Structures are given as structure tokens and as C-alpha cells.
């Protein structure tokens, strides 16, 4: 399938692309005191309104210590608040503060600017095809011998 001499070519290209996107995101989000590692917390929490820390772990697909560390940064910036669940005292619920909610539109605009830059030479059909291919790669990586790795 791949040339043995270039067995890591696809992976290297994806890794390089991801790094370049991260640099662009870091640059455009810097004025908002956010970066590529934490902006999506703002968007995911906004979409849900309020969610438990466990639900956030599952949405973001990072390990718990990384999520906890990034949440603390957002809490320290007064963008997110974490409170004990009223229905389950063992769970933490996370929601945006007024300051965090005020950032949602700015974050969305910044992310759209990076998307516009990254996809500027692609038509909608090409973008859709790329998204389908990336979804296939993700599915391949989530399964092993036909079984879902996460189960």
C-alpha cells in the first residue's frame, strides 16, 4: 500500500499539518489568552451549556490529567467555573462564566479564520471528501480486528 522507503510519509504529513494548524491557532487565539490546547473547551462547554467533567473528558478525547490541567487554567482566567453536581455530589459540573460566554463569538470567528486559511484552495466537495476520509482514518484507528478499542 505504501512505499516501504516512505512508510511514514502519510503519518509525517498529517503530523506536520497538525503542527502547522496548531501554530496558526495559537497565533490567532493569543489575543484572547487562549491557545490550540484549550479553545475547544470553551466551544464544547458552550454547546452543552453545562456538562460534567467526565462528559468533557469523553468529548475532548484527552486524558483526565490534561483536561484537569487545562480546566484549571480556564478557571484561573475566570472563563469556566466548576461546581459540585446537585444531583450527584461526586461529580463536578462545568459551565462558562459570563466572561467565558463573552469569548464564544470571538473564538468562533478566530477558528473560522483559520479554517478559511487552511481550506482556501478547496471547494466544498473537496472539503467534504477530506472530512469523510479523515473520519475513515479515525474509525480505523479506533478499531482493532473489527472491534472498537474504546469498549
C-alpha positions as a printed Julia matrix, in Angstrom:
151×3 Matrix{Float64}:
   0.0    0.0    0.0
   2.78   2.45   0.91
   6.29   2.54  -0.5
   8.43   0.83   2.18
  11.0    3.59   1.83
   8.31   6.14   2.71
   6.26   4.12   5.17
   5.87   7.12   7.48
   5.1    9.61   4.72
   1.36   9.85   5.36
   1.8    9.97   9.13
   4.57  12.56   8.84
   2.41  14.73   6.56
  -0.56  14.55   8.93
   1.69  15.33  11.89
   3.26  18.32  10.12
  -0.16  19.6    9.09
  -1.47  19.26  12.64
   1.55  21.18  13.95
   1.07  23.98  11.4
  -2.62  24.24  12.31
  -1.7   24.39  15.99
   0.74  27.24  15.33
  -1.91  29.17  13.37
  -4.46  28.61  16.13
  -2.01  29.69  18.82
  -1.25  32.88  16.91
  -4.85  33.86  16.24
  -6.06  32.93  19.74
  -3.21  34.65  21.62
  -5.09  37.99  21.94
  -7.91  36.07  23.66
  -5.45  34.46  26.13
  -6.32  31.06  24.65
  -4.43  28.57  22.53
  -4.86  25.46  20.41
  -4.85  23.33  23.57
  -7.76  24.99  25.35
 -10.02  26.97  23.0
 -12.19  23.96  22.24
 -13.1   23.63  25.92
 -14.87  26.97  25.56
 -16.76  25.78  22.47
 -17.66  22.33  23.85
 -18.87  23.73  27.16
 -20.86  26.42  25.35
 -22.52  23.82  23.11
 -23.58  21.76  26.12
 -24.46  24.65  28.42
 -23.27  22.61  31.37
 -21.64  19.21  31.5
 -19.85  17.03  33.96
 -16.09  16.76  33.95
 -16.47  13.12  32.86
 -18.64  14.14  29.88
 -15.99  16.68  28.93
 -13.26  14.0   29.03
 -15.25  11.94  26.55
 -15.98  14.86  24.2
 -12.41  16.1   24.03
 -10.58  12.75  23.83
  -7.72  13.71  26.14
  -6.6   12.0   29.3
  -8.06  13.2   32.57
  -4.91  14.9   33.84
  -4.62  17.02  30.67
  -8.28  18.01  30.85
  -7.96  18.83  34.56
  -4.85  20.96  33.98
  -6.43  22.9   31.09
  -9.66  23.37  33.0
  -7.69  24.83  35.91
  -6.11  27.35  33.51
  -9.56  28.38  32.28
 -10.89  28.56  35.85
  -7.91  30.73  36.85
  -8.78  33.06  33.95
 -12.4   33.22  35.2
 -13.67  31.71  31.94
 -15.04  28.48  33.44
 -16.49  27.54  36.79
 -16.55  24.04  38.27
 -19.16  23.17  40.89
 -20.35  20.0   42.61
 -23.35  18.44  40.92
 -26.62  18.96  42.79
 -27.81  15.51  41.67
 -24.55  13.6   42.21
 -22.27  15.02  44.87
 -19.33  13.01  43.49
 -19.47  14.68  40.06
 -18.23  18.09  39.01
 -20.29  20.22  36.62
 -18.58  22.7   34.37
 -20.04  25.79  32.78
 -18.83  29.02  31.28
 -18.74  32.19  33.31
 -20.12  35.41  31.82
 -16.55  36.24  30.79
 -16.24  32.82  29.09
 -19.57  33.25  27.32
 -18.42  36.62  26.03
 -15.47  34.87  24.34
 -17.53  32.33  22.38
 -18.22  34.6   19.38
 -14.59  35.75  19.28
 -13.3   32.17  19.45
 -15.73  31.11  16.71
 -14.55  33.98  14.49
 -10.89  33.09  15.13
 -11.45  29.42  14.32
 -13.33  30.34  11.15
 -10.38  32.5   10.08
  -8.01  29.52  10.46
 -10.46  27.28   8.58
 -10.72  29.86   5.8
  -6.93  29.98   5.54
  -6.45  26.22   5.63
  -9.19  25.41   3.12
  -8.98  28.46   0.85
  -7.95  26.5   -2.25
 -10.53  23.73  -1.79
 -14.11  23.66  -2.99
 -16.94  22.4   -0.75
 -16.94  18.94  -2.37
 -13.2   18.54  -1.72
 -13.63  19.64   1.89
 -16.49  17.17   2.35
 -14.41  14.37   0.82
 -11.48  15.22   3.09
 -13.74  15.11   6.15
 -15.04  11.69   5.08
 -11.51  10.38   4.59
 -10.39  11.7    7.97
 -13.43  10.06   9.59
 -12.4    6.75   7.98
  -8.88   7.09   9.33
 -10.25   7.82  12.79
 -12.54   4.81  12.61
  -9.63   2.62  11.52
  -7.6    3.82  14.48
 -10.48   3.24  16.89
 -10.88  -0.37  15.87
  -8.62  -3.38  16.1
  -9.54  -6.53  14.26
 -13.06  -5.21  13.78
 -13.62  -4.47  17.49
 -13.93  -1.0   18.95
 -10.82  -0.28  21.04
 -12.73   2.03  23.39
 -15.17  -0.66  24.52
